[in-house]
Coordinates of C-alpha atoms (C1' of nucleotides) in Angstrom, one line a residue:
Chain K
M1 CA 0.3 -41.3 -25.5
E2 CA 1.7 -38.2 -24.0
A3 CA -0.6 -35.3 -24.1
S4 CA 1.0 -32.1 -25.1
P5 CA 0.5 -30.4 -21.7
V6 CA 2.9 -32.8 -20.1
N7 CA 5.6 -31.9 -22.4
K8 CA 4.9 -28.3 -22.0
M9 CA 5.3 -28.7 -18.3
L10 CA 8.5 -30.7 -18.7
D11 CA 9.7 -28.2 -21.1
A12 CA 9.2 -25.4 -18.7
M13 CA 11.1 -27.3 -16.1
S14 CA 14.2 -27.9 -18.3
R15 CA 14.0 -24.3 -19.6
Q16 CA 14.4 -23.2 -16.0
G17 CA 17.4 -25.3 -15.7
F18 CA 15.9 -28.3 -13.9
R19 CA 16.5 -31.8 -14.8
I20 CA 13.8 -34.1 -16.1
T21 CA 13.9 -37.0 -13.8
D22 CA 11.5 -39.9 -14.0
Q23 CA 9.8 -38.7 -10.8
R24 CA 9.2 -35.3 -12.3
R25 CA 7.9 -36.7 -15.5
T26 CA 5.5 -38.8 -13.5
L27 CA 4.7 -35.9 -11.3
A28 CA 3.6 -34.0 -14.4
H29 CA 1.4 -36.8 -15.5
I30 CA -0.2 -37.1 -12.1
F31 CA -1.1 -33.4 -11.9
L32 CA -2.3 -33.1 -15.4
E33 CA -4.3 -36.2 -15.2
D34 CA -5.9 -35.3 -11.9
G35 CA -6.4 -31.6 -12.7
G36 CA -7.4 -30.8 -9.2
Y37 CA -5.7 -30.2 -5.9
L38 CA -3.4 -32.8 -4.4
S39 CA -1.8 -32.8 -1.0
P40 CA 1.8 -33.8 -0.7
K41 CA 0.6 -37.1 0.7
D42 CA -1.8 -37.7 -2.2
V43 CA 1.0 -37.1 -4.6
Y44 CA 3.3 -39.3 -2.7
E45 CA 0.9 -42.1 -2.8
K46 CA 0.2 -41.8 -6.5
L47 CA 3.9 -41.5 -7.2
S48 CA 4.7 -44.5 -5.1
K49 CA 2.7 -46.7 -7.4
F50 CA 5.2 -45.9 -10.1
Y51 CA 8.2 -45.6 -7.9
P52 CA 7.8 -47.6 -4.8
S53 CA 11.0 -46.3 -3.5
V54 CA 10.2 -42.6 -3.8
S55 CA 10.5 -40.7 -0.6
L56 CA 8.1 -38.1 0.8
D57 CA 10.8 -35.5 1.1
T58 CA 11.5 -35.7 -2.6
V59 CA 7.9 -35.1 -3.2
Y60 CA 8.0 -32.1 -1.0
R61 CA 11.1 -30.8 -2.7
N62 CA 9.6 -31.1 -6.1
L63 CA 6.3 -29.6 -5.1
R64 CA 8.1 -26.6 -3.8
T65 CA 10.4 -26.3 -6.7
L66 CA 7.6 -26.6 -9.2
S67 CA 5.5 -24.0 -7.3
D68 CA 8.4 -21.7 -7.3
I69 CA 8.8 -21.7 -11.0
G70 CA 5.1 -21.4 -11.5
I71 CA 4.3 -24.8 -12.8
L72 CA 2.2 -25.7 -9.8
E73 CA 0.1 -23.4 -7.7
Q74 CA -0.6 -24.0 -4.0
F75 CA -3.6 -23.4 -1.9
Y76 CA -4.2 -23.9 1.7
F77 CA -7.5 -25.5 2.5
M78 CA -8.7 -24.7 5.9
D79 CA -9.6 -28.4 6.5
G80 CA -7.3 -30.2 4.2
G81 CA -4.1 -28.2 4.6
L82 CA -1.8 -27.3 1.8
K83 CA -2.5 -28.7 -1.7
F84 CA -1.1 -28.2 -5.1
K85 CA -2.4 -28.2 -8.6
A86 CA -1.1 -27.7 -12.0
C87 CA -1.6 -24.1 -12.9
S88 CA -2.8 -23.4 -16.3
L89 CA 0.1 -22.1 -18.3
N90 CA -2.4 -20.1 -20.3
H91 CA -3.9 -16.8 -19.5
H92 CA -4.3 -15.0 -16.2
H93 CA -7.4 -16.0 -14.3
H94 CA -8.8 -16.7 -10.9
H95 CA -10.8 -19.5 -9.4
L96 CA -14.1 -20.5 -7.9
I97 CA -13.3 -23.2 -5.5
C98 CA -15.9 -25.6 -4.2
M99 CA -15.5 -25.9 -0.5
N100 CA -16.9 -29.3 -0.5
C101 CA -15.5 -31.2 -3.4
E102 CA -12.6 -28.8 -4.1
K103 CA -13.3 -28.7 -7.7
T104 CA -12.3 -25.4 -9.3
V105 CA -13.7 -23.4 -12.1
S106 CA -11.7 -20.6 -13.5
F107 CA -13.0 -17.2 -14.5
D108 CA -11.4 -14.3 -16.3
Y109 CA -12.4 -11.4 -14.2
C110 CA -9.4 -10.0 -12.4
P111 CA -9.9 -7.4 -9.7
M112 CA -6.6 -5.8 -10.5
D113 CA -8.0 -4.5 -13.7
H114 CA -10.7 -2.6 -11.9
L115 CA -9.0 -1.8 -8.7
G116 CA -9.3 1.6 -7.1
G117 CA -8.4 3.1 -3.8
I118 CA -5.0 1.6 -3.4
P119 CA -2.5 4.0 -2.0
D120 CA -0.1 4.6 -4.8
D121 CA 3.0 4.5 -2.5
F122 CA 2.4 0.8 -2.3
K123 CA 4.1 -1.1 -5.1
V124 CA 1.9 -4.0 -6.1
I125 CA 3.7 -7.1 -7.0
N126 CA 1.3 -9.9 -6.8
H127 CA -2.3 -10.7 -5.9
R128 CA -4.5 -13.5 -4.9
F129 CA -8.2 -13.7 -5.5
E130 CA -10.2 -16.7 -4.8
V131 CA -13.9 -17.2 -4.5
Y132 CA -15.1 -20.0 -2.3
G133 CA -18.5 -21.6 -2.2
L134 CA -20.4 -24.6 -3.4
C135 CA -20.6 -25.9 -6.8
E136 CA -24.0 -27.0 -8.1
S137 CA -23.8 -30.6 -7.2
C138 CA -22.5 -30.0 -3.7
Q139 CA -25.3 -27.5 -3.2
E140 CA -27.8 -30.2 -3.8
L141 CA -26.1 -32.5 -1.3
S142 CA -25.9 -29.9 1.4
E143 CA -29.6 -29.0 1.0
Q144 CA -30.4 -32.6 1.7
E145 CA -28.1 -33.0 4.6
K146 CA -28.4 -29.5 6.1
T147 CA -24.9 -29.3 7.2
S148 CA -24.6 -25.6 6.8
P149 CA -23.4 -23.9 9.9
Q150 CA -25.0 -20.7 11.2
R151 CA -23.1 -17.7 12.2
E152 CA -24.6 -15.1 14.4
N153 CA -22.6 -12.0 15.0
E154 CA -23.4 -8.8 13.4
Chain T
M1 CA -12.4 1.8 30.8
E2 CA -13.8 -1.1 28.8
A3 CA -15.0 -0.4 25.4
S4 CA -18.3 -2.0 24.6
P5 CA -17.1 -4.4 22.0
V6 CA -14.9 -6.1 24.5
N7 CA -17.8 -6.8 26.8
K8 CA -19.8 -8.0 23.9
M9 CA -17.1 -10.5 23.1
L10 CA -16.8 -11.6 26.7
D11 CA -20.5 -11.8 27.0
A12 CA -20.6 -14.1 24.0
M13 CA -18.1 -16.3 25.6
S14 CA -19.9 -16.7 28.9
R15 CA -23.1 -17.2 27.1
Q16 CA -21.6 -20.2 25.4
G17 CA -20.6 -21.5 28.8
F18 CA -17.0 -20.5 28.9
R19 CA -15.4 -18.9 31.8
I20 CA -14.0 -15.4 31.7
T21 CA -10.5 -15.7 32.7
D22 CA -8.0 -12.9 32.8
Q23 CA -6.3 -14.2 29.8
R24 CA -9.5 -14.3 27.8
R25 CA -10.3 -10.8 28.8
T26 CA -7.0 -9.7 27.7
L27 CA -7.3 -11.7 24.6
A28 CA -10.4 -9.8 23.7
H29 CA -8.6 -6.5 24.3
I30 CA -5.7 -7.5 22.1
F31 CA -7.9 -8.5 19.2
L32 CA -10.2 -5.6 19.4
E33 CA -7.3 -3.2 19.7
D34 CA -5.4 -4.6 16.9
G35 CA -8.3 -5.2 14.6
G36 CA -6.2 -7.1 12.1
Y37 CA -4.8 -10.6 11.8
L38 CA -2.6 -12.0 14.5
S39 CA -0.6 -15.2 14.5
P40 CA -0.7 -17.4 17.5
K41 CA 2.8 -16.2 18.2
D42 CA 1.8 -12.6 17.9
V43 CA -0.9 -13.1 20.4
Y44 CA 1.4 -15.0 22.7
E45 CA 3.8 -12.2 22.7
K46 CA 1.3 -9.5 23.3
L47 CA -0.4 -11.6 26.0
S48 CA 3.0 -12.3 27.6
K49 CA 3.3 -8.6 28.4
F50 CA 0.4 -8.8 30.6
Y51 CA 0.8 -12.4 31.8
P52 CA 4.5 -13.3 31.6
S53 CA 3.6 -16.8 32.6
V54 CA 1.1 -17.5 29.9
S55 CA 1.9 -20.5 27.8
L56 CA 1.7 -20.8 24.1
D57 CA -0.6 -23.8 24.3
T58 CA -3.2 -21.9 26.2
V59 CA -3.1 -19.3 23.5
Y60 CA -3.7 -22.0 20.9
R61 CA -6.5 -23.5 23.0
N62 CA -8.2 -20.2 23.3
L63 CA -7.7 -19.2 19.8
R64 CA -9.3 -22.4 18.7
T65 CA -12.1 -22.2 21.1
L66 CA -12.9 -18.6 20.2
S67 CA -12.9 -19.5 16.6
D68 CA -15.2 -22.4 17.2
I69 CA -17.8 -20.2 18.8
G70 CA -17.5 -17.6 16.1
I71 CA -15.8 -14.9 18.0
L72 CA -12.6 -15.1 16.0
E73 CA -12.1 -16.0 12.4
Q74 CA -9.1 -17.6 11.1
F75 CA -7.3 -17.2 7.8
Y76 CA -4.3 -18.9 6.4
F77 CA -1.8 -16.6 4.8
M78 CA 0.3 -18.3 2.2
D79 CA 3.4 -16.8 3.7
G80 CA 2.6 -16.1 7.3
G81 CA 0.6 -19.2 8.2
L82 CA -2.6 -19.2 10.2
K83 CA -3.8 -16.0 11.7
F84 CA -6.8 -14.9 13.6
K85 CA -8.8 -11.8 13.9
A86 CA -11.9 -10.7 15.7
C87 CA -14.9 -11.4 13.6
S88 CA -16.5 -8.7 11.5
L89 CA -15.7 -5.9 13.8
N90 CA -15.5 -3.3 11.3
H91 CA -16.7 -3.2 7.8
H92 CA -15.7 -5.6 5.1
H93 CA -12.3 -4.9 3.6
H94 CA -9.2 -6.4 2.1
H95 CA -5.5 -6.1 2.6
L96 CA -2.4 -4.9 1.0
I97 CA 0.3 -7.0 2.4
C98 CA 3.9 -5.9 2.3
M99 CA 6.0 -8.9 1.2
N100 CA 9.0 -7.6 3.1
C101 CA 7.8 -6.3 6.4
E102 CA 4.4 -8.0 6.5
K103 CA 2.7 -4.9 7.5
T104 CA -0.9 -4.8 6.2
V105 CA -2.9 -1.9 5.0
S106 CA -6.6 -2.4 4.5
F107 CA -8.6 -0.9 1.6
D108 CA -12.3 -0.9 0.9
Y109 CA -12.5 -2.1 -2.6
C110 CA -14.1 -5.5 -2.8
P111 CA -14.1 -7.4 -6.1
M112 CA -17.2 -9.2 -5.2
D113 CA -19.2 -5.9 -5.6
H114 CA -18.0 -5.7 -9.2
L115 CA -17.7 -9.3 -10.1
G116 CA -19.1 -10.5 -13.4
G117 CA -19.0 -13.8 -15.2
I118 CA -19.4 -16.2 -12.4
P119 CA -21.6 -19.1 -13.3
D120 CA -24.8 -18.6 -11.2
D121 CA -25.1 -22.3 -10.3
F122 CA -22.1 -21.7 -8.0
K123 CA -23.1 -20.6 -4.6
V124 CA -20.6 -18.0 -3.3
I125 CA -19.9 -18.3 0.4
N126 CA -16.6 -16.6 0.9
H127 CA -13.8 -15.0 -0.9
R128 CA -10.2 -14.0 -0.5
F129 CA -8.5 -11.1 -2.0
E130 CA -5.1 -10.1 -1.1
V131 CA -2.7 -7.8 -2.8
Y132 CA 1.0 -8.3 -2.2
G133 CA 3.8 -5.9 -2.8
L134 CA 6.1 -3.5 -1.1
C135 CA 5.1 -0.7 1.2
E136 CA 6.7 2.6 0.7
S137 CA 9.5 2.2 3.2
C138 CA 10.4 -1.3 2.0
Q139 CA 10.5 0.0 -1.6
E140 CA 13.2 2.4 -0.6
L141 CA 15.1 -0.3 1.1
S142 CA 15.0 -2.6 -1.8
E143 CA 16.0 0.0 -4.2
Q144 CA 19.1 0.5 -2.3
E145 CA 19.9 -3.1 -1.7
K146 CA 18.5 -4.6 -4.9
T147 CA 17.3 -7.6 -3.2
S148 CA 14.2 -8.0 -5.4
P149 CA 14.0 -11.4 -6.9
Q150 CA 13.0 -11.7 -10.6
R151 CA 10.4 -14.1 -11.8
E152 CA 10.1 -14.8 -15.4
N153 CA 7.4 -17.2 -16.6
E154 CA 4.7 -16.2 -19.0
Chain R
dC1 C1' 32.4 -35.7 -15.7
dT2 C1' 30.0 -32.4 -13.2
dT3 C1' 26.1 -30.8 -11.0
dC4 C1' 21.7 -31.7 -9.7
dC5 C1' 18.4 -35.1 -7.7
dT6 C1' 17.3 -38.6 -4.7
dG7 C1' 16.6 -41.4 -0.4
dC8 C1' 17.5 -41.8 4.1
dA9 C1' 17.5 -40.1 8.7
dA10 C1' 17.5 -36.5 11.7
dA11 C1' 16.1 -31.9 12.7
dT12 C1' 12.7 -28.3 13.0
dC13 C1' 8.4 -25.9 13.3
dG14 C1' 3.7 -25.3 14.4
dT15 C1' 0.1 -27.3 16.9
dT16 C1' -2.1 -30.6 20.1
dT17 C1' -2.6 -33.5 24.3
dG18 C1' -2.2 -35.6 29.2
dC19 C1' -2.0 -34.4 33.6
dA20 C1' -1.8 -32.1 38.0
dT21 C1' -2.9 -27.7 39.8
dC22 C1' -5.4 -23.4 39.9
dA23 C1' -9.3 -20.2 39.3
dG24 C1' -14.1 -18.9 38.0
dT25 C1' -18.9 -19.7 38.9
Chain L
dA1 C1' -17.2 -27.4 46.0
dC2 C1' -17.3 -28.5 41.1
dT3 C1' -15.8 -28.0 36.7
dG4 C1' -13.5 -25.8 33.4
dA5 C1' -8.9 -23.3 32.4
dT6 C1' -4.0 -23.1 32.8
dG7 C1' 1.0 -24.3 32.6
dC8 C1' 4.2 -27.6 31.9
dA9 C1' 6.3 -31.1 29.2
dA10 C1' 5.9 -34.4 26.0
dA11 C1' 3.6 -36.0 21.8
dC12 C1' 2.5 -35.3 17.2
dG13 C1' 2.2 -34.2 12.3
dA14 C1' 3.8 -31.8 8.5
dT15 C1' 7.6 -29.9 6.3
dT16 C1' 12.7 -29.1 5.9
dT17 C1' 17.6 -30.1 6.0
dG18 C1' 22.5 -32.6 5.8
dC19 C1' 24.7 -35.9 3.7
dA20 C1' 26.4 -39.6 0.6
dG21 C1' 25.4 -42.1 -3.4
dG22 C1' 23.2 -42.1 -8.2
dA23 C1' 21.5 -40.2 -12.4
dA24 C1' 20.7 -36.3 -16.0
dG25 C1' 22.9 -33.2 -19.0

DNA sequence: CTTCCTGCAAATCGTTTGCATCAGT
DNA sequence: ACTGATGCAAACGATTTGCAGGAAG
Protein backbone atom coordinates (compact mmCIF):
# COMPACT_ATOMS: atom_id res chain seq x y z
CA MET A 1 0.00 0.00 0.00
CA GLU A 2 2.92 2.26 0.70
CA ALA A 3 4.90 3.17 -2.32
CA SER A 4 8.60 3.03 -1.77
CA PRO A 5 9.13 6.78 -2.21
CA VAL A 6 7.12 7.51 0.91
CA ASN A 7 9.37 5.36 2.98
CA LYS A 8 12.37 6.88 1.35
CA MET A 9 11.17 10.27 2.40
CA LEU A 10 10.38 9.17 5.93
CA ASP A 11 13.67 7.46 6.07
CA ALA A 12 15.46 10.61 5.08
CA MET A 13 13.66 12.44 7.84
CA SER A 14 14.57 10.05 10.58
CA ARG A 15 18.10 9.81 9.32
CA GLN A 16 18.35 13.54 9.85
CA GLY A 17 17.18 13.08 13.38
CA PHE A 18 13.56 14.03 12.94
CA ARG A 19 10.74 12.06 14.37
CA ILE A 20 8.20 10.37 12.23
CA THR A 21 4.89 11.66 13.40
CA ASP A 22 1.59 10.79 11.83
CA GLN A 23 1.36 14.24 10.35
CA ARG A 24 4.70 13.90 8.70
CA ARG A 25 3.85 10.50 7.39
CA THR A 26 0.69 11.90 5.90
CA LEU A 27 2.58 14.90 4.63
CA ALA A 28 4.83 12.57 2.70
CA HIS A 29 1.83 10.84 1.21
CA ILE A 30 0.23 14.08 0.22
CA PHE A 31 3.25 15.40 -1.56
CA LEU A 32 4.13 12.21 -3.27
CA GLU A 33 0.60 11.63 -4.39
CA ASP A 34 0.14 15.10 -5.70
CA GLY A 35 3.53 15.41 -7.25
CA GLY A 36 3.08 19.11 -7.92
CA TYR A 37 3.31 22.34 -6.02
CA LEU A 38 1.18 22.87 -2.98
CA SER A 39 0.71 26.00 -0.96
CA PRO A 40 0.81 25.80 2.81
CA LYS A 41 -2.92 26.24 2.78
CA ASP A 42 -3.37 23.45 0.24
CA VAL A 43 -1.36 21.18 2.43
CA TYR A 44 -3.26 22.25 5.48
CA GLU A 45 -6.56 21.44 3.86
CA LYS A 46 -5.44 18.07 2.64
CA LEU A 47 -3.93 17.27 5.96
CA SER A 48 -7.04 18.36 7.82
CA LYS A 49 -8.99 15.60 6.18
CA PHE A 50 -6.85 13.10 7.99
CA TYR A 51 -6.15 15.12 11.10
CA PRO A 52 -8.96 17.58 11.64
CA SER A 53 -7.14 19.03 14.59
CA VAL A 54 -3.95 19.85 12.74
CA SER A 55 -2.91 23.44 12.96
CA LEU A 56 -1.63 25.62 10.21
CA ASP A 57 1.49 26.56 12.05
CA THR A 58 2.50 22.94 12.34
CA VAL A 59 2.12 22.68 8.62
CA TYR A 60 4.34 25.69 8.19
CA ARG A 61 6.88 24.30 10.58
CA ASN A 62 7.03 20.99 8.82
CA LEU A 63 7.16 22.51 5.39
CA ARG A 64 10.08 24.59 6.43
CA THR A 65 11.87 21.76 8.14
CA LEU A 66 11.41 19.46 5.21
CA SER A 67 12.64 22.12 2.84
CA ASP A 68 15.66 22.68 4.97
CA ILE A 69 16.70 19.10 4.85
CA GLY A 70 16.08 18.90 1.15
CA ILE A 71 13.00 16.74 1.10
CA LEU A 72 10.79 19.45 -0.23
CA GLU A 73 11.69 22.26 -2.52
CA GLN A 74 9.97 25.59 -2.57
CA PHE A 75 9.12 27.95 -5.34
CA TYR A 76 7.52 31.31 -5.26
CA PHE A 77 4.87 31.79 -7.87
CA MET A 78 4.29 35.38 -8.77
CA ASP A 79 0.58 34.88 -8.52
CA GLY A 80 0.14 32.01 -6.13
CA GLY A 81 2.82 32.77 -3.59
CA LEU A 82 5.10 30.24 -2.01
CA LYS A 83 4.53 26.62 -2.82
CA PHE A 84 6.24 23.38 -2.02
CA LYS A 85 6.75 20.14 -3.79
CA ALA A 86 8.55 16.91 -3.12
CA CYS A 87 11.92 17.13 -4.67
CA SER A 88 13.09 14.17 -6.51
CA LEU A 89 15.66 12.52 -4.41
CA ASN A 90 17.31 11.33 -7.55
CA HIS A 91 19.72 13.12 -9.76
CA HIS A 92 20.31 16.80 -10.17
CA HIS A 93 18.05 18.48 -12.64
CA HIS A 94 16.04 21.59 -13.33
CA HIS A 95 12.48 22.33 -14.22
CA LEU A 96 10.25 23.63 -16.87
CA ILE A 97 7.34 25.18 -15.07
CA CYS A 98 4.07 25.85 -16.75
CA MET A 99 2.94 29.29 -15.75
CA ASN A 100 -0.65 28.35 -16.19
CA CYS A 101 -1.18 24.93 -14.72
CA GLU A 102 2.01 24.84 -12.68
CA LYS A 103 2.87 21.41 -13.91
CA THR A 104 6.58 20.85 -14.04
CA VAL A 105 8.78 18.83 -16.31
CA SER A 106 12.32 18.17 -15.38
CA PHE A 107 15.28 18.22 -17.68
CA ASP A 108 18.87 17.29 -17.17
CA TYR A 109 20.73 20.23 -18.61
CA CYS A 110 22.48 22.15 -15.90
CA PRO A 111 23.98 25.52 -16.72
CA MET A 112 26.62 25.10 -14.07
CA ASP A 113 28.27 22.44 -16.17
CA HIS A 114 28.73 24.86 -19.01
CA LEU A 115 29.14 28.07 -17.20
CA GLY A 116 31.69 30.59 -18.19
CA GLY A 117 32.50 34.11 -17.28
CA ILE A 118 32.01 33.92 -13.57
CA PRO A 119 34.63 35.79 -11.64
CA ASP A 120 36.62 33.18 -9.84
CA ASP A 121 36.84 35.12 -6.64
CA PHE A 122 33.21 34.27 -6.17
CA LYS A 123 32.65 30.99 -4.42
CA VAL A 124 29.63 29.26 -5.89
CA ILE A 125 27.55 27.38 -3.39
CA ASN A 126 24.21 26.94 -4.96
CA HIS A 127 22.20 27.83 -7.99
CA ARG A 128 18.72 28.05 -9.26
CA PHE A 129 17.61 27.61 -12.81
CA GLU A 130 14.01 27.49 -13.82
CA VAL A 131 12.38 27.87 -17.17
CA TYR A 132 8.88 29.26 -17.23
CA GLY A 133 6.41 29.00 -20.00
CA LEU A 134 3.37 27.17 -21.19
CA CYS A 135 3.01 23.47 -21.52
CA GLU A 136 1.38 22.12 -24.63
CA SER A 137 -2.14 21.90 -23.32
CA CYS A 138 -2.06 25.36 -21.81
CA GLN A 139 -0.75 26.79 -25.04
CA GLU A 140 -3.83 25.56 -26.80
CA LEU A 141 -6.03 27.13 -24.22
CA SER A 142 -4.34 30.48 -24.40
CA GLU A 143 -4.54 30.52 -28.18
CA GLN A 144 -8.26 30.26 -27.92
CA GLU A 145 -8.65 32.79 -25.18
CA LYS A 146 -5.98 35.21 -26.25
CA THR A 147 -5.01 36.14 -22.76
CA SER A 148 -1.43 36.82 -23.59
CA PRO A 149 -0.33 40.24 -22.38
CA GLN A 150 1.78 42.44 -24.63
CA ARG A 151 4.85 44.19 -23.45
CA GLU A 152 6.26 47.10 -25.33
CA ASN A 153 9.50 48.50 -24.11
CA GLU A 154 12.65 47.98 -26.03
CA MET B 1 21.11 67.00 -15.99
CA GLU B 2 18.50 64.38 -16.80
CA ALA B 3 19.68 61.34 -18.64
CA SER B 4 17.44 60.36 -21.48
CA PRO B 5 16.24 57.07 -19.99
CA VAL B 6 14.71 58.90 -17.07
CA ASN B 7 12.64 61.00 -19.37
CA LYS B 8 11.71 57.97 -21.32
CA MET B 9 10.40 56.41 -18.18
CA LEU B 10 8.52 59.50 -17.11
CA ASP B 11 7.17 59.85 -20.57
CA ALA B 12 5.82 56.35 -20.48
CA MET B 13 4.12 57.17 -17.22
CA SER B 14 2.35 60.25 -18.39
CA ARG B 15 1.42 58.59 -21.63
CA GLN B 16 -0.44 56.02 -19.57
CA GLY B 17 -2.29 58.77 -17.82
CA PHE B 18 -0.25 58.96 -14.66
CA ARG B 19 0.94 62.13 -13.15
CA ILE B 20 4.56 62.96 -12.80
CA THR B 21 5.06 63.65 -9.18
CA ASP B 22 8.37 64.41 -7.59
CA GLN B 23 8.43 61.04 -5.97
CA ARG B 24 7.95 59.31 -9.25
CA ARG B 25 10.60 61.38 -10.89
CA THR B 26 12.97 60.44 -8.13
CA LEU B 27 11.84 56.86 -8.32
CA ALA B 28 12.88 56.82 -11.94
CA HIS B 29 16.27 58.19 -11.04
CA ILE B 30 16.74 55.67 -8.30
CA PHE B 31 15.98 52.70 -10.46
CA LEU B 32 17.92 53.89 -13.41
CA GLU B 33 20.91 54.72 -11.34
CA ASP B 34 20.92 51.50 -9.46
CA GLY B 35 20.13 49.29 -12.38
CA GLY B 36 19.58 46.27 -10.19
CA TYR B 37 16.88 44.83 -8.04
CA LEU B 38 15.57 46.86 -5.16
CA SER B 39 13.21 45.82 -2.44
CA PRO B 40 10.38 48.13 -1.47
CA LYS B 41 12.31 48.95 1.65
CA ASP B 42 15.45 49.70 -0.33
CA VAL B 43 13.47 52.07 -2.45
CA TYR B 44 11.84 53.61 0.54
CA GLU B 45 15.17 54.30 2.14
CA LYS B 46 16.67 55.79 -0.95
CA LEU B 47 13.59 57.85 -1.55
CA SER B 48 13.54 59.06 2.02
CA LYS B 49 16.81 60.80 1.48
CA PHE B 50 15.14 63.09 -0.98
CA TYR B 51 11.69 63.14 0.58
CA PRO B 52 11.97 62.45 4.28
CA SER B 53 8.23 62.49 4.56
CA VAL B 54 7.59 59.86 1.97
CA SER B 55 5.58 56.93 3.22
CA LEU B 56 6.19 53.29 2.59
CA ASP B 57 2.74 52.68 1.28
CA THR B 58 3.22 55.25 -1.42
CA VAL B 59 6.33 53.42 -2.42
CA TYR B 60 4.38 50.21 -2.61
CA ARG B 61 1.67 51.89 -4.60
CA ASN B 62 4.08 53.29 -7.09
CA LEU B 63 6.06 50.12 -7.41
CA ARG B 64 2.93 48.26 -8.20
CA THR B 65 1.65 50.83 -10.60
CA LEU B 66 4.93 51.00 -12.43
CA SER B 67 5.11 47.26 -12.64
CA ASP B 68 1.62 47.13 -14.02
CA ILE B 69 2.41 49.44 -16.85
CA GLY B 70 5.61 47.64 -17.62
CA ILE B 71 8.12 50.18 -16.45
CA LEU B 72 9.39 48.03 -13.66
CA GLU B 73 9.64 44.31 -13.47
CA GLN B 74 9.40 42.35 -10.30
CA PHE B 75 11.14 39.28 -9.16
CA TYR B 76 10.85 37.27 -6.04
CA PHE B 77 14.12 36.24 -4.50
CA MET B 78 13.86 33.20 -2.37
CA ASP B 79 15.78 34.87 0.37
CA GLY B 80 15.24 38.56 -0.14
CA GLY B 81 11.59 38.61 -1.05
CA LEU B 82 10.05 40.69 -3.77
CA LYS B 83 12.26 43.11 -5.60
CA PHE B 84 11.87 45.46 -8.48
CA LYS B 85 14.06 46.69 -11.22
CA ALA B 86 13.73 48.93 -14.22
CA CYS B 87 12.70 46.87 -17.20
CA SER B 88 15.22 45.77 -19.73
CA LEU B 89 17.43 48.76 -19.42
CA ASN B 90 20.57 47.09 -20.26
CA HIS B 91 21.20 43.84 -21.87
CA HIS B 92 20.05 40.50 -20.64
CA HIS B 93 22.09 39.07 -17.83
CA HIS B 94 21.96 37.02 -14.66
CA HIS B 95 23.26 37.43 -11.16
CA LEU B 96 25.70 36.08 -8.74
CA ILE B 97 24.18 36.63 -5.35
CA CYS B 98 26.27 36.65 -2.25
CA MET B 99 24.47 34.67 0.39
CA ASN B 100 26.07 36.65 3.12
CA CYS B 101 26.02 40.29 2.14
CA GLU B 102 23.40 40.00 -0.61
CA LYS B 103 25.48 41.98 -3.00
CA THR B 104 24.89 40.94 -6.57
CA VAL B 105 27.21 40.82 -9.50
CA SER B 106 25.87 40.34 -12.95
CA PHE B 107 27.33 38.16 -15.63
CA ASP B 108 26.43 37.70 -19.23
CA TYR B 109 26.24 33.98 -19.64
CA CYS B 110 22.68 32.92 -20.26
CA PRO B 111 21.83 29.24 -20.16
CA MET B 112 18.99 29.77 -22.58
CA ASP B 113 21.50 30.35 -25.34
CA HIS B 114 23.01 26.98 -24.79
CA LEU B 115 20.05 25.02 -23.70
CA GLY B 116 19.31 21.64 -25.10
CA GLY B 117 16.87 18.91 -24.36
CA ILE B 118 13.81 20.97 -23.76
CA PRO B 119 10.70 19.40 -25.23
CA ASP B 120 9.63 21.65 -28.03
CA ASP B 121 5.98 21.44 -27.22
CA PHE B 122 6.79 23.64 -24.25
CA LYS B 123 6.64 27.31 -25.02
CA VAL B 124 9.35 29.12 -23.12
CA ILE B 125 8.33 32.52 -21.86
CA ASN B 126 10.72 33.34 -19.12
CA HIS B 127 13.51 31.94 -17.10
CA ARG B 128 15.36 32.44 -13.89
CA PHE B 129 18.96 31.71 -13.30
CA GLU B 130 20.70 32.73 -10.16
CA VAL B 131 23.97 31.62 -8.74
CA TYR B 132 24.38 31.78 -5.01
CA GLY B 133 27.59 31.80 -3.12
CA LEU B 134 30.04 33.99 -1.34
CA CYS B 135 31.71 37.02 -2.71
CA GLU B 136 35.38 37.47 -2.11
CA SER B 137 35.13 39.60 0.99
CA CYS B 138 32.54 37.37 2.62
CA GLN B 139 34.66 34.32 1.91
CA GLU B 140 37.43 35.83 3.92
CA LEU B 141 35.10 36.55 6.76
CA SER B 142 33.65 33.07 6.83
CA GLU B 143 37.05 31.50 6.76
CA GLN B 144 37.87 33.32 9.91
CA GLU B 145 34.61 32.76 11.67
CA LYS B 146 33.77 29.34 10.32
CA THR B 147 30.12 30.13 10.16
CA SER B 148 29.47 28.11 7.05
CA PRO B 149 26.62 25.66 7.57
CA GLN B 150 27.05 22.18 6.15
CA ARG B 151 24.42 20.45 4.15
CA GLU B 152 24.55 16.79 3.59
CA ASN B 153 21.87 15.14 1.53
CA GLU B 154 22.67 13.29 -1.65
C1' DC C 1 12.12 9.27 30.48
C1' DT C 2 13.78 12.69 27.60
C1' DT C 3 13.45 15.47 23.75
C1' DC C 4 11.07 16.74 19.98
C1' DC C 5 6.45 17.81 18.04
C1' DT C 6 2.05 19.73 18.30
C1' DG C 7 -1.81 23.01 19.00
C1' DC C 8 -3.13 27.23 20.63
C1' DA C 9 -2.77 32.09 20.77
C1' DA C 10 -0.29 36.01 20.19
C1' DA C 11 3.33 38.40 17.76
C1' DT C 12 5.49 39.86 13.65
C1' DC C 13 6.38 41.07 8.92
C1' DG C 14 5.23 42.61 4.41
C1' DT C 15 1.68 44.63 1.89
C1' DT C 16 -2.84 46.85 1.11
C1' DT C 17 -6.75 49.99 1.96
C1' DG C 18 -9.85 54.05 3.58
C1' DC C 19 -9.83 58.56 4.10
C1' DA C 20 -8.83 63.45 4.21
C1' DT C 21 -5.58 66.50 2.25
C1' DC C 22 -2.41 68.03 -1.28
C1' DA C 23 -0.47 68.58 -5.89
C1' DG C 24 -0.31 67.96 -11.09
C1' DT C 25 -2.69 68.92 -15.25
C1' DA D 1 -11.16 73.30 -10.58
C1' DC D 2 -10.89 68.39 -11.11
C1' DT D 3 -8.85 64.15 -10.38
C1' DG D 4 -5.28 61.51 -9.22
C1' DA D 5 -1.41 61.07 -5.68
C1' DT D 6 0.14 61.24 -1.02
C1' DG D 7 0.58 60.43 4.08
C1' DC D 8 -1.30 58.57 7.93
C1' DA D 9 -3.21 54.92 10.44
C1' DA D 10 -5.52 50.95 10.53
C1' DA D 11 -6.58 46.54 8.26
C1' DC D 12 -5.00 42.48 6.36
C1' DG D 13 -2.86 38.05 5.05
C1' DA D 14 0.88 35.08 5.41
C1' DT D 15 4.29 33.30 8.30
C1' DT D 16 6.67 32.87 12.87
C1' DT D 17 7.16 32.36 17.83
C1' DG D 18 6.39 31.25 23.06
C1' DC D 19 4.52 28.16 25.77
C1' DA D 20 2.49 23.98 27.98
C1' DG D 21 0.89 19.48 27.15
C1' DG D 22 1.51 15.07 24.40
C1' DA D 23 3.90 11.66 21.66
C1' DA D 24 8.14 9.36 19.42
C1' DG D 25 12.48 7.33 20.29
